[in-house]
Coordinates of C-alpha atoms in Angstrom, one line a residue:
Chain A
M210 CA -30.0 -25.5 1.3
T211 CA -30.6 -25.7 -2.5
R212 CA -32.8 -22.7 -2.3
R213 CA -30.1 -20.6 -0.6
L214 CA -27.5 -21.6 -3.2
G215 CA -29.9 -20.6 -5.9
P216 CA -28.5 -17.2 -6.7
W217 CA -25.0 -18.7 -7.0
P218 CA -24.9 -18.6 -10.9
A219 CA -26.2 -15.0 -10.9
Y220 CA -23.6 -14.0 -8.3
L221 CA -20.9 -15.7 -10.3
A222 CA -21.9 -14.0 -13.5
R223 CA -22.1 -10.6 -11.8
R224 CA -18.6 -11.0 -10.2
L225 CA -17.1 -12.3 -13.5
G226 CA -18.6 -9.4 -15.4
A227 CA -17.1 -6.9 -12.9
V228 CA -13.7 -8.6 -13.2
V229 CA -13.7 -8.6 -17.0
G230 CA -14.8 -4.9 -17.0
T231 CA -12.0 -4.0 -14.6
L232 CA -9.5 -5.9 -16.7
V233 CA -10.6 -4.3 -19.9
V234 CA -10.4 -0.8 -18.4
T235 CA -7.1 -1.6 -16.8
S236 CA -5.6 -2.8 -20.1
F237 CA -6.9 0.3 -21.8
L238 CA -5.4 2.6 -19.2
V239 CA -2.0 0.7 -19.3
F240 CA -2.0 1.0 -23.1
A241 CA -3.2 4.6 -23.3
S242 CA -0.5 5.6 -20.8
L243 CA 2.0 5.4 -23.6
H244 CA 0.2 8.3 -25.2
V245 CA 0.2 10.3 -21.9
A246 CA 4.0 10.3 -21.9
P247 CA 5.4 13.6 -23.1
G248 CA 6.5 13.7 -26.7
D249 CA 6.2 11.4 -29.6
P250 CA 5.4 7.7 -28.7
V251 CA 8.1 6.3 -30.9
A252 CA 10.7 8.7 -29.4
F253 CA 9.5 7.7 -26.0
L254 CA 9.6 4.0 -26.6
V255 CA 13.2 4.1 -28.0
Q256 CA 14.3 6.8 -25.6
G257 CA 18.0 7.3 -25.2
R258 CA 18.9 4.6 -27.7
S259 CA 20.1 5.3 -31.2
P260 CA 17.5 3.5 -33.2
S261 CA 18.1 2.0 -36.6
P262 CA 15.3 2.6 -39.1
E263 CA 14.5 -1.1 -38.7
A264 CA 14.1 -0.7 -35.0
I265 CA 11.8 2.2 -35.4
A266 CA 9.8 0.3 -38.0
A267 CA 9.6 -2.7 -35.5
V268 CA 8.3 -0.4 -32.7
K269 CA 5.7 1.1 -35.0
E270 CA 4.6 -2.3 -36.2
Q271 CA 4.5 -3.7 -32.6
Y272 CA 2.3 -0.8 -31.4
G273 CA 0.6 -0.3 -34.7
L274 CA 1.5 3.4 -34.3
D275 CA 0.5 4.2 -37.9
Q276 CA -3.1 3.2 -37.2
P277 CA -5.9 5.1 -35.4
F278 CA -5.8 5.0 -31.6
L279 CA -8.6 2.5 -31.1
T280 CA -7.2 0.1 -33.7
Q281 CA -3.8 0.4 -31.9
Y282 CA -5.4 -0.6 -28.7
L283 CA -7.3 -3.6 -30.1
H284 CA -4.1 -4.7 -32.0
W285 CA -2.1 -4.5 -28.8
L286 CA -4.8 -6.2 -26.7
G287 CA -5.1 -9.0 -29.2
G288 CA -1.4 -9.6 -28.9
V289 CA -1.6 -9.6 -25.1
L290 CA -4.4 -12.1 -25.1
H291 CA -2.3 -14.4 -27.3
G292 CA 0.6 -14.0 -24.8
D293 CA 2.5 -11.6 -27.0
L294 CA 3.6 -8.9 -24.6
G295 CA 6.0 -7.2 -27.0
R296 CA 9.8 -7.0 -27.0
S297 CA 12.1 -5.8 -24.3
F298 CA 14.5 -3.1 -25.5
Q299 CA 17.2 -3.7 -22.9
F300 CA 17.3 -7.5 -23.2
R301 CA 16.3 -7.8 -26.9
E302 CA 14.0 -10.6 -26.0
N303 CA 10.3 -11.3 -25.9
V304 CA 8.8 -9.8 -22.8
G305 CA 6.8 -13.0 -22.3
S306 CA 9.8 -15.3 -22.0
L307 CA 11.6 -12.7 -19.9
L308 CA 8.8 -12.7 -17.4
T309 CA 8.5 -16.5 -17.3
A310 CA 12.2 -16.8 -16.5
R311 CA 11.7 -14.6 -13.4
L312 CA 8.3 -15.6 -12.3
G313 CA 9.5 -18.5 -10.2
T314 CA 11.5 -16.3 -7.8
T315 CA 8.6 -13.9 -7.3
L316 CA 6.1 -16.7 -6.8
A317 CA 8.3 -18.5 -4.3
L318 CA 8.9 -15.2 -2.4
V319 CA 5.2 -14.2 -2.3
L320 CA 4.1 -17.8 -1.4
M321 CA 6.5 -18.0 1.5
S322 CA 5.4 -14.6 2.7
A323 CA 1.8 -15.5 2.3
I324 CA 2.3 -18.6 4.5
L325 CA 4.1 -16.5 7.1
I326 CA 1.5 -13.8 7.1
T327 CA -1.4 -16.2 7.4
V328 CA 0.1 -18.3 10.2
V329 CA 1.7 -15.6 12.3
G330 CA -1.0 -12.9 11.6
L331 CA -3.9 -15.2 12.4
A332 CA -2.1 -16.5 15.5
A333 CA -1.3 -13.0 16.8
G334 CA -4.8 -11.8 16.2
I335 CA -6.4 -14.8 17.8
I336 CA -4.1 -14.7 20.9
G337 CA -4.8 -11.0 21.2
S338 CA -8.5 -11.3 21.0
L339 CA -8.7 -14.2 23.5
H340 CA -6.7 -12.2 26.0
A341 CA -8.3 -8.9 25.3
G342 CA -7.0 -6.2 27.7
R343 CA -4.4 -8.4 29.3
T344 CA -0.6 -8.5 28.9
A345 CA -0.6 -10.8 25.8
D346 CA -3.1 -8.6 24.0
R347 CA -1.1 -5.4 24.9
F348 CA 2.0 -7.0 23.6
V349 CA 0.2 -7.9 20.3
L350 CA -1.1 -4.4 20.0
V351 CA 2.2 -2.7 20.6
L352 CA 4.0 -5.0 18.3
T353 CA 1.5 -4.7 15.5
T354 CA 1.3 -0.9 15.8
L355 CA 5.1 -0.8 15.5
L356 CA 5.4 -3.4 12.7
A357 CA 2.6 -1.7 10.6
A358 CA 4.9 1.3 10.4
V359 CA 8.0 -0.6 9.2
P360 CA 8.2 -0.4 5.5
S361 CA 9.6 -3.4 3.7
F362 CA 12.8 -1.7 2.6
V363 CA 13.6 -0.7 6.2
A364 CA 12.9 -4.2 7.3
A365 CA 15.1 -5.5 4.5
I366 CA 18.0 -3.3 5.4
L367 CA 17.8 -4.0 9.1
L368 CA 17.5 -7.7 8.6
I369 CA 20.5 -7.8 6.2
S370 CA 22.5 -5.7 8.6
L371 CA 21.8 -7.9 11.6
F372 CA 21.4 -11.5 10.3
S373 CA 23.5 -11.4 7.2
V374 CA 26.3 -9.0 7.9
R375 CA 26.7 -9.1 11.7
L376 CA 25.7 -12.7 12.4
G377 CA 26.4 -14.2 9.0
W378 CA 23.5 -16.6 9.3
F379 CA 21.9 -15.8 5.9
P380 CA 23.1 -14.9 2.4
T381 CA 22.7 -11.2 1.3
F382 CA 22.2 -11.9 -2.3
G383 CA 20.5 -14.2 -4.8
A384 CA 17.6 -16.6 -4.7
G385 CA 19.4 -20.0 -4.4
T386 CA 18.8 -23.2 -6.3
G387 CA 16.8 -26.2 -5.3
L388 CA 14.0 -26.3 -2.7
V389 CA 15.9 -26.1 0.5
D390 CA 18.5 -23.7 -0.7
R391 CA 15.9 -21.5 -2.1
A392 CA 13.9 -21.5 1.1
Y393 CA 17.1 -20.6 2.9
H394 CA 17.9 -17.8 0.5
L395 CA 14.3 -16.4 0.6
A396 CA 14.0 -16.6 4.4
L397 CA 15.0 -13.0 5.1
P398 CA 13.4 -11.5 2.0
S399 CA 10.0 -13.2 2.8
L400 CA 10.3 -12.0 6.5
A401 CA 11.0 -8.5 5.3
L402 CA 8.0 -8.6 3.0
S403 CA 5.8 -10.1 5.6
L404 CA 6.3 -7.9 8.7
T405 CA 3.8 -5.1 7.8
F406 CA 1.3 -7.5 6.5
I407 CA 1.5 -9.7 9.6
A408 CA 0.7 -6.6 11.6
L409 CA -2.3 -5.7 9.4
V410 CA -3.7 -9.3 9.3
G411 CA -3.1 -9.6 13.1
R412 CA -5.1 -6.4 13.7
V413 CA -7.9 -7.4 11.4
T414 CA -8.1 -10.9 12.9
R415 CA -8.1 -9.4 16.4
S416 CA -11.0 -7.0 15.7
A417 CA -13.0 -9.5 13.7
M418 CA -12.6 -12.1 16.5
L419 CA -13.6 -9.5 19.1
D420 CA -16.7 -8.6 17.1
E421 CA -17.7 -12.2 17.0
L422 CA -16.8 -12.9 20.6
G423 CA -19.3 -10.3 21.7
R424 CA -22.2 -11.9 19.9
E425 CA -25.2 -13.4 21.7
H426 CA -24.9 -16.8 20.1
V427 CA -21.4 -17.1 21.5
E428 CA -22.6 -16.3 25.0
V429 CA -25.4 -18.8 24.6
A430 CA -23.1 -21.5 23.5
L431 CA -20.8 -20.8 26.4
S432 CA -23.6 -20.7 28.9
R433 CA -24.8 -24.1 27.7
G434 CA -21.5 -25.4 28.9
M435 CA -19.8 -25.9 25.6
P436 CA -16.1 -25.9 26.0
R437 CA -14.5 -22.5 25.2
R438 CA -12.1 -24.1 22.8
T439 CA -14.9 -25.5 20.7
V440 CA -16.9 -22.3 20.8
V441 CA -13.9 -20.3 19.7
R442 CA -13.1 -22.7 16.9
R443 CA -16.5 -23.4 15.6
H444 CA -18.5 -20.3 16.3
V445 CA -16.0 -17.4 16.6
L446 CA -13.2 -18.2 14.3
R447 CA -15.4 -19.6 11.6
N448 CA -17.5 -16.5 11.5
A449 CA -14.5 -14.2 11.7
L450 CA -12.8 -15.8 8.7
G451 CA -15.1 -14.1 6.1
P452 CA -14.0 -10.5 6.9
I453 CA -10.4 -11.6 7.4
A454 CA -10.4 -13.2 4.0
T455 CA -11.9 -10.1 2.4
I456 CA -9.3 -7.8 3.8
S457 CA -6.4 -10.2 3.2
G458 CA -7.5 -10.2 -0.5
L459 CA -7.2 -6.5 -0.6
L460 CA -3.7 -6.7 0.9
V461 CA -2.5 -8.8 -2.1
A462 CA -1.9 -5.8 -4.3
G463 CA 0.4 -4.2 -1.7
L464 CA 2.2 -7.5 -1.2
L465 CA 2.9 -7.8 -4.9
V466 CA 4.2 -4.2 -5.2
S467 CA 6.3 -4.5 -2.0
S468 CA 7.9 -7.6 -3.5
A469 CA 9.5 -5.2 -6.0
I470 CA 11.2 -3.4 -3.1
V471 CA 12.3 -6.6 -1.3
E472 CA 13.6 -8.1 -4.5
S473 CA 15.7 -5.0 -5.2
A474 CA 17.0 -4.9 -1.7
F475 CA 18.1 -8.5 -1.7
G476 CA 19.3 -8.6 -5.2
L477 CA 16.7 -11.2 -6.3
N478 CA 15.9 -11.7 -10.0
G479 CA 12.2 -11.5 -9.8
L480 CA 9.4 -9.6 -11.6
G481 CA 9.6 -6.8 -9.1
S482 CA 13.3 -6.1 -9.5
L483 CA 12.7 -6.4 -13.3
L484 CA 10.1 -3.7 -13.0
V485 CA 12.4 -1.3 -11.2
Q486 CA 15.2 -2.1 -13.6
S487 CA 13.0 -1.5 -16.6
V488 CA 11.7 1.8 -15.3
D489 CA 15.3 2.8 -14.8
K490 CA 16.3 1.7 -18.3
G491 CA 13.2 3.2 -20.0
D492 CA 12.1 -0.3 -21.1
F493 CA 8.4 0.5 -21.4
P494 CA 7.0 -2.7 -22.9
V495 CA 8.3 -4.6 -19.8
V496 CA 6.8 -1.9 -17.4
Q497 CA 3.4 -2.2 -19.2
A498 CA 3.4 -6.0 -19.0
I499 CA 4.3 -6.1 -15.3
V500 CA 1.7 -3.4 -14.3
L501 CA -0.9 -5.4 -16.2
I502 CA 0.2 -8.6 -14.4
V503 CA 0.1 -7.1 -11.0
V504 CA -3.4 -5.6 -11.5
T505 CA -4.6 -8.9 -13.0
A506 CA -3.3 -10.9 -10.1
F507 CA -4.9 -8.6 -7.6
V508 CA -8.3 -8.7 -9.4
V509 CA -8.2 -12.5 -9.8
V510 CA -7.2 -13.1 -6.2
N511 CA -10.0 -11.0 -5.0
L512 CA -12.4 -12.8 -7.3
V513 CA -11.3 -16.1 -5.8
V514 CA -11.8 -14.7 -2.3
D515 CA -15.2 -13.5 -3.1
L516 CA -16.2 -16.8 -4.7
L517 CA -14.9 -18.6 -1.6
Q518 CA -17.0 -16.5 0.7
P519 CA -20.2 -18.7 0.3
L520 CA -18.1 -21.7 1.2
I521 CA -16.8 -20.0 4.4
D522 CA -20.2 -18.6 5.2
P523 CA -23.2 -19.9 3.2
R524 CA -25.4 -17.1 4.6
S525 CA -23.4 -14.5 2.6
L526 CA -25.2 -15.7 -0.6
A527 CA -28.6 -15.4 0.9
G528 CA -27.7 -12.0 2.2
T529 CA -28.6 -13.0 5.8
A530 CA -25.2 -13.0 7.3
A531 CA -25.1 -11.3 10.6
R532 CA -23.4 -7.9 10.2
Chain B
M217 CA -0.7 1.1 0.4
T218 CA -3.5 -1.4 0.7
A219 CA -2.8 -0.9 4.3
L220 CA -5.1 2.0 3.8
A221 CA -8.1 -0.2 3.5
V222 CA -7.3 -1.8 6.8
S223 CA -6.5 1.4 8.6
V224 CA -9.8 2.9 7.5
V225 CA -11.8 -0.2 8.4
G226 CA -9.9 -0.7 11.6
S227 CA -9.6 2.8 13.0
G228 CA -9.9 2.9 16.7
R229 CA -7.9 -0.3 17.3
L230 CA -5.6 1.5 19.6
A231 CA -8.4 2.4 22.1
R232 CA -7.5 -0.4 24.4
L233 CA -3.8 0.3 24.1
R234 CA -4.3 3.8 25.1
S235 CA -6.6 3.0 28.0
A236 CA -3.8 0.8 29.2
G237 CA -1.1 3.3 28.8
G238 CA -3.0 6.5 29.2
G239 CA -3.0 9.4 26.8
W240 CA 0.7 9.8 27.0
L241 CA 1.2 7.9 23.8
V242 CA -1.0 10.3 21.8
V243 CA 0.6 13.4 23.4
A244 CA 4.1 12.0 22.8
S245 CA 3.2 11.3 19.2
A246 CA 1.8 14.7 18.6
L247 CA 4.7 16.4 20.2
M248 CA 7.1 14.3 18.1
L249 CA 5.4 15.2 14.9
L250 CA 5.5 18.9 15.9
A251 CA 9.2 18.6 16.6
F252 CA 9.8 17.0 13.2
V253 CA 7.9 19.7 11.4
L254 CA 9.8 22.4 13.3
A255 CA 13.1 20.6 12.5
A256 CA 12.2 20.5 8.8
V257 CA 11.3 24.2 8.8
L258 CA 14.3 25.2 10.7
A259 CA 16.7 22.8 9.0
P260 CA 19.0 25.6 7.6
V261 CA 19.3 27.1 11.0
L262 CA 19.7 23.9 13.0
A263 CA 21.9 21.8 10.6
P264 CA 25.6 22.0 11.7
Y265 CA 26.9 21.1 8.2
D266 CA 26.0 21.4 4.6
P267 CA 23.8 18.3 4.0
D268 CA 25.1 17.7 0.5
L269 CA 28.8 18.4 1.1
P270 CA 30.9 15.2 1.0
V271 CA 34.1 15.1 3.1
L272 CA 36.0 12.2 1.8
G273 CA 38.5 12.2 4.7
N274 CA 35.6 11.6 7.2
V275 CA 33.6 8.7 5.8
L276 CA 31.3 6.6 8.0
A277 CA 32.2 8.4 11.2
P278 CA 30.6 7.0 14.3
I279 CA 28.3 8.9 16.7
G280 CA 30.3 11.6 18.4
A281 CA 30.7 15.2 19.3
Q282 CA 31.8 16.2 15.8
H283 CA 29.0 14.4 14.1
L284 CA 26.0 13.9 16.3
L285 CA 24.7 10.9 14.3
G286 CA 27.9 10.1 12.4
T287 CA 28.5 10.5 8.6
D288 CA 27.5 8.5 5.6
Q289 CA 29.6 6.7 3.0
V290 CA 30.8 9.9 1.4
G291 CA 31.3 11.7 4.6
R292 CA 28.2 13.8 4.7
D293 CA 26.8 14.7 8.2
T294 CA 23.9 12.3 8.9
F295 CA 22.2 14.7 11.3
S296 CA 22.2 17.6 8.8
R297 CA 20.9 15.3 6.1
L298 CA 18.2 14.0 8.4
L299 CA 17.0 17.6 9.1
F300 CA 17.0 18.6 5.4
G301 CA 15.6 15.1 4.5
A302 CA 12.6 15.8 6.7
R303 CA 11.6 18.6 4.2
T304 CA 11.4 16.3 1.2
S305 CA 10.1 13.4 3.2
L306 CA 7.2 15.4 4.7
V307 CA 6.3 17.8 1.9
G308 CA 5.7 14.9 -0.6
P309 CA 3.1 13.0 1.5
L310 CA 1.5 16.4 2.4
A311 CA 0.9 17.1 -1.3
V312 CA -0.4 13.6 -1.8
V313 CA -2.9 13.9 1.0
V314 CA -4.1 17.4 0.1
V315 CA -4.7 16.4 -3.6
A316 CA -6.3 13.1 -2.7
T317 CA -8.6 14.7 -0.1
V318 CA -9.7 17.4 -2.6
L319 CA -10.3 14.9 -5.4
G320 CA -11.9 12.4 -3.0
V321 CA -14.2 14.9 -1.3
A322 CA -15.3 16.3 -4.7
T323 CA -16.1 12.8 -6.2
G324 CA -17.5 11.4 -3.0
L325 CA -19.7 14.4 -2.4
L326 CA -21.0 14.2 -6.0
A327 CA -21.6 10.5 -5.8
G328 CA -23.3 10.5 -2.4
W329 CA -25.3 13.6 -3.1
R330 CA -26.5 13.0 -6.6
G331 CA -27.0 9.2 -6.3
G332 CA -28.5 7.4 -9.3
W333 CA -26.3 6.8 -12.3
V334 CA -23.7 9.4 -11.3
D335 CA -23.1 7.4 -8.1
A336 CA -23.0 4.1 -10.0
A337 CA -20.5 5.5 -12.6
I338 CA -18.3 7.0 -9.9
S339 CA -18.4 3.9 -7.8
R340 CA -17.3 1.7 -10.7
V341 CA -14.4 4.0 -11.5
L342 CA -13.3 4.0 -7.9
D343 CA -13.6 0.2 -7.8
I344 CA -11.2 0.0 -10.7
L345 CA -8.8 2.4 -9.1
F346 CA -8.7 0.2 -6.0
A347 CA -6.8 -2.3 -8.2
F348 CA -3.9 0.1 -8.7
P349 CA -1.8 0.3 -5.6
G350 CA -0.3 3.8 -5.0
L351 CA 3.3 2.6 -5.4
L352 CA 2.5 0.8 -8.6
L353 CA 0.8 3.9 -10.1
A354 CA 3.8 6.0 -8.9
I355 CA 6.3 3.6 -10.6
L356 CA 4.2 3.8 -13.8
A357 CA 4.3 7.6 -13.6
V358 CA 8.1 7.6 -13.2
S359 CA 8.4 5.4 -16.2
L360 CA 6.3 7.8 -18.2
F361 CA 7.6 11.2 -17.0
G362 CA 11.0 10.3 -15.7
K363 CA 12.5 10.2 -12.2
G364 CA 11.5 12.8 -9.6
V365 CA 8.8 13.5 -7.2
V366 CA 6.0 15.5 -8.9
A367 CA 4.6 12.8 -11.2
P368 CA 4.6 10.1 -8.5
V369 CA 2.9 12.5 -6.1
I370 CA 0.1 13.1 -8.5
A371 CA -0.1 9.4 -9.4
M372 CA -0.3 8.5 -5.7
A373 CA -2.9 11.1 -5.0
I374 CA -5.1 9.5 -7.7
A375 CA -4.5 6.1 -6.2
Y376 CA -5.4 7.3 -2.7
T377 CA -8.5 9.2 -3.9
P378 CA -10.9 6.1 -3.8
F379 CA -10.2 5.7 -0.1
V380 CA -11.2 9.3 0.6
A381 CA -14.1 9.3 -1.9
R382 CA -15.6 6.1 -0.5
Q383 CA -15.6 7.4 3.0
V384 CA -17.0 10.8 2.0
R385 CA -19.8 9.1 0.0
G386 CA -20.8 7.0 3.0
L387 CA -20.7 10.1 5.3
V388 CA -22.8 12.1 2.8
L389 CA -25.4 9.4 2.5
T390 CA -25.7 9.3 6.3
A391 CA -25.8 13.1 6.5
K392 CA -28.4 13.3 3.8
A393 CA -30.8 11.3 5.8
R394 CA -30.5 13.6 8.8
P395 CA -33.2 16.1 9.5
F396 CA -31.1 19.2 9.4
V397 CA -30.5 18.7 5.6
S398 CA -34.2 18.6 4.8
A399 CA -34.7 21.5 7.1
Y400 CA -32.3 23.5 4.9
A401 CA -34.0 22.2 1.8
V402 CA -37.4 23.4 3.1
Q403 CA -35.9 26.9 3.7
G404 CA -35.0 27.0 0.1
F405 CA -31.3 26.4 0.2
G406 CA -29.9 24.8 -3.1
A407 CA -28.5 21.4 -3.1
F408 CA -25.0 22.6 -3.9
S409 CA -25.1 25.1 -1.1
I410 CA -26.3 22.5 1.4
A411 CA -23.8 20.0 0.3
T412 CA -20.7 22.3 0.4
R413 CA -21.6 24.6 3.2
R414 CA -23.6 22.5 5.6
V415 CA -22.7 18.8 5.0
L416 CA -19.0 19.3 4.3
P417 CA -18.2 21.0 7.6
N418 CA -20.1 18.2 9.2
I419 CA -17.8 15.5 7.8
A420 CA -14.6 17.5 7.9
P421 CA -13.3 16.2 11.2
T422 CA -13.6 12.6 10.0
M423 CA -11.8 13.6 6.8
L424 CA -9.0 15.1 8.9
A425 CA -8.6 11.9 10.9
Q426 CA -8.4 9.9 7.7
A427 CA -6.0 12.3 6.1
T428 CA -3.7 11.9 9.1
V429 CA -3.5 8.2 8.7
L430 CA -3.2 8.5 4.9
F431 CA -0.2 10.8 5.5
G432 CA 1.7 8.0 7.2
Y433 CA 1.1 5.6 4.3
A434 CA 1.9 8.2 1.7
L435 CA 5.2 8.8 3.5
L436 CA 5.9 5.0 3.3
D437 CA 5.1 4.8 -0.4
L438 CA 7.2 7.9 -1.3
A439 CA 10.1 6.7 0.9
S440 CA 9.9 3.3 -0.8
L441 CA 10.0 5.0 -4.2
S442 CA 13.1 7.0 -3.2
F443 CA 14.7 3.8 -1.8
L444 CA 14.2 2.2 -5.3
G445 CA 16.1 5.2 -6.7
L446 CA 13.1 6.4 -8.6
G447 CA 11.9 9.2 -6.4
V448 CA 14.0 11.9 -4.8
Q449 CA 17.3 12.1 -6.7
P450 CA 20.8 12.5 -5.3
P451 CA 22.3 14.5 -3.8
T452 CA 19.1 15.8 -2.3
A453 CA 18.6 14.5 1.2
D454 CA 15.5 12.3 1.7
W455 CA 15.0 9.6 4.3
G456 CA 14.2 6.9 1.7
A457 CA 17.1 7.9 -0.6
M458 CA 19.4 8.1 2.4
I459 CA 18.7 4.5 3.2
N460 CA 19.2 3.5 -0.4
Q461 CA 22.5 5.2 -0.6
S462 CA 23.7 3.5 2.6
R463 CA 23.2 0.0 1.3
G464 CA 26.9 -0.4 0.5
A465 CA 27.8 0.7 4.0
V466 CA 25.4 -1.8 5.5
L467 CA 27.1 -4.6 3.7
L468 CA 30.4 -3.4 5.1
G469 CA 29.0 -3.7 8.6
Q470 CA 28.5 0.0 9.1
P471 CA 24.7 0.3 9.3
L472 CA 24.5 3.6 11.3
S473 CA 23.7 5.9 8.3
A474 CA 20.9 3.5 7.2
V475 CA 19.5 2.9 10.7
V476 CA 19.1 6.6 11.6
P477 CA 16.7 7.5 8.7
S478 CA 15.0 4.1 9.2
V479 CA 14.2 5.0 12.7
M480 CA 12.9 8.4 11.6
V481 CA 10.5 6.8 9.0
I482 CA 9.2 4.3 11.6
L483 CA 8.7 6.9 14.3
T484 CA 6.9 9.3 12.0
V485 CA 4.5 6.7 10.6
V486 CA 3.7 5.3 14.1
A487 CA 3.1 8.9 15.3
F488 CA 0.8 9.7 12.4
N489 CA -1.1 6.4 12.9
V490 CA -1.5 7.0 16.7
V491 CA -2.7 10.6 16.2
G492 CA -4.9 9.7 13.3
E493 CA -6.7 6.9 15.2
E494 CA -7.1 9.1 18.3
L495 CA -8.8 11.8 16.1
G496 CA -11.0 9.0 14.6
D497 CA -11.9 7.7 18.1
R498 CA -12.8 11.2 19.3
I499 CA -15.1 11.8 16.4
A500 CA -16.7 8.4 16.8
K501 CA -17.4 9.2 20.4
R502 CA -18.8 12.7 19.5
D503 CA -21.1 11.2 16.9
R504 CA -22.4 8.5 19.2

């Protein structure tokens, strides 16, 4: 066992290095995008507003626009690393505190959706794979095929139309206060956000389970008289979890971006709706910050998934996992 | 967008569904797509009304003989807007897929064929691009270049490129190991000529299958952008924008003008997925 876990530090170092590399390049791209915008950066940053000389001086100072490009980037990156994400033009407030105030709603929304996706997606995939070719499986396949094509904004509009307007069961607006009220307010938004991803996780689970079900060791276990339930739980599901976790990690980016759509549709004050609003108002520092946060969250989640892989399947470290 | 990863990994999941229901699903999907394309092309001929002309006396009309699919919140004919909306809704994704395929084939071919440090460098860049979902890059593009469709389409094509490139790279590596490639090399064909004229046609069908599935996702992303009010701008008809503009009517309990374009989006994406996976399956069978 110790021998197999031997390369763990090397693996960790390699993954961490890749993550840091990705984040550095990302931050550079996000910063440099300012200079890709047509026209003078100062004019772009203060677009549409009538800037006072002080405001122009403040923008120049914040982005270090008098300095050479690389110095600008390092200056900006230093600020970001110290939690200074700049100042929002539309709210005349620090971007950092602006984001913190709205983080809660987005986190609650994404968390509720993640739970829904994991529970329903896994259940659908497992049920489908265990009844492969029969009615239950066909039902899962038809439903996931359909749901995978329902974008979150369509789901949002249809859910609002049916459950909020027609039936009056749920609110159409706001995120609520307190735990229960918040969960109630976020029920439809998280459902709208989840549907596509439930379908995708369901399909991935189904195919990963089918792959494992067809393996010899499963047949051997069954032929030795081990109960099917036990085999499915300990031999099939356990082995299928690795690939499911990997793909679920990749879905996180889409989940975060789709939350922008759902937040806008349901009038929630989260990071996503702030992003859309900031693009609309030409508030570039906020846009930069949120893009950076989304990419960072995606990279970190996938790092965690990768680091968890050896716990799910110790063979993955030794490179002997059955593929 | 990340749905791409899954669709690529999980192509062929529909096999059992089809064997259960026969090939009718594929045929129906293909015919439907053909009909949508025809409708988009013939929109000026088929549309009974001017899609952008508001008739304030005839707001939110129900389905009827006058207006086949009713009217929207400013009295525009939904059916006419649906037809014209098909143009913007289908041309955008087409551009995304074409650009992404060209970029992806070029980089994937280069990475797979040259190998070594070129491959390592390209693979690293692609890995980083994977962290940028298409819609996020599109939103960033809008914030830089203003609302519209051109900048988001280019941004999205860049975000989709890694999915194509990775697949092409894998296919090229497989093709490179096959005897016909060394046979050409022995005959004195140059590497570039073999790669572009012999290997490329070999992998083209697989690329077509992937492009078909990508089209569906590009359509979703672009429609989402228009729903956010950042893509296609009013009064131009677009399915996503139509849904966005009908939000007020939905809250008034008049969802028809939102439901109609919603159904179109879902049907189109399902059809593209079904056809794309069928193509993928056929190629897999051929290669086996």
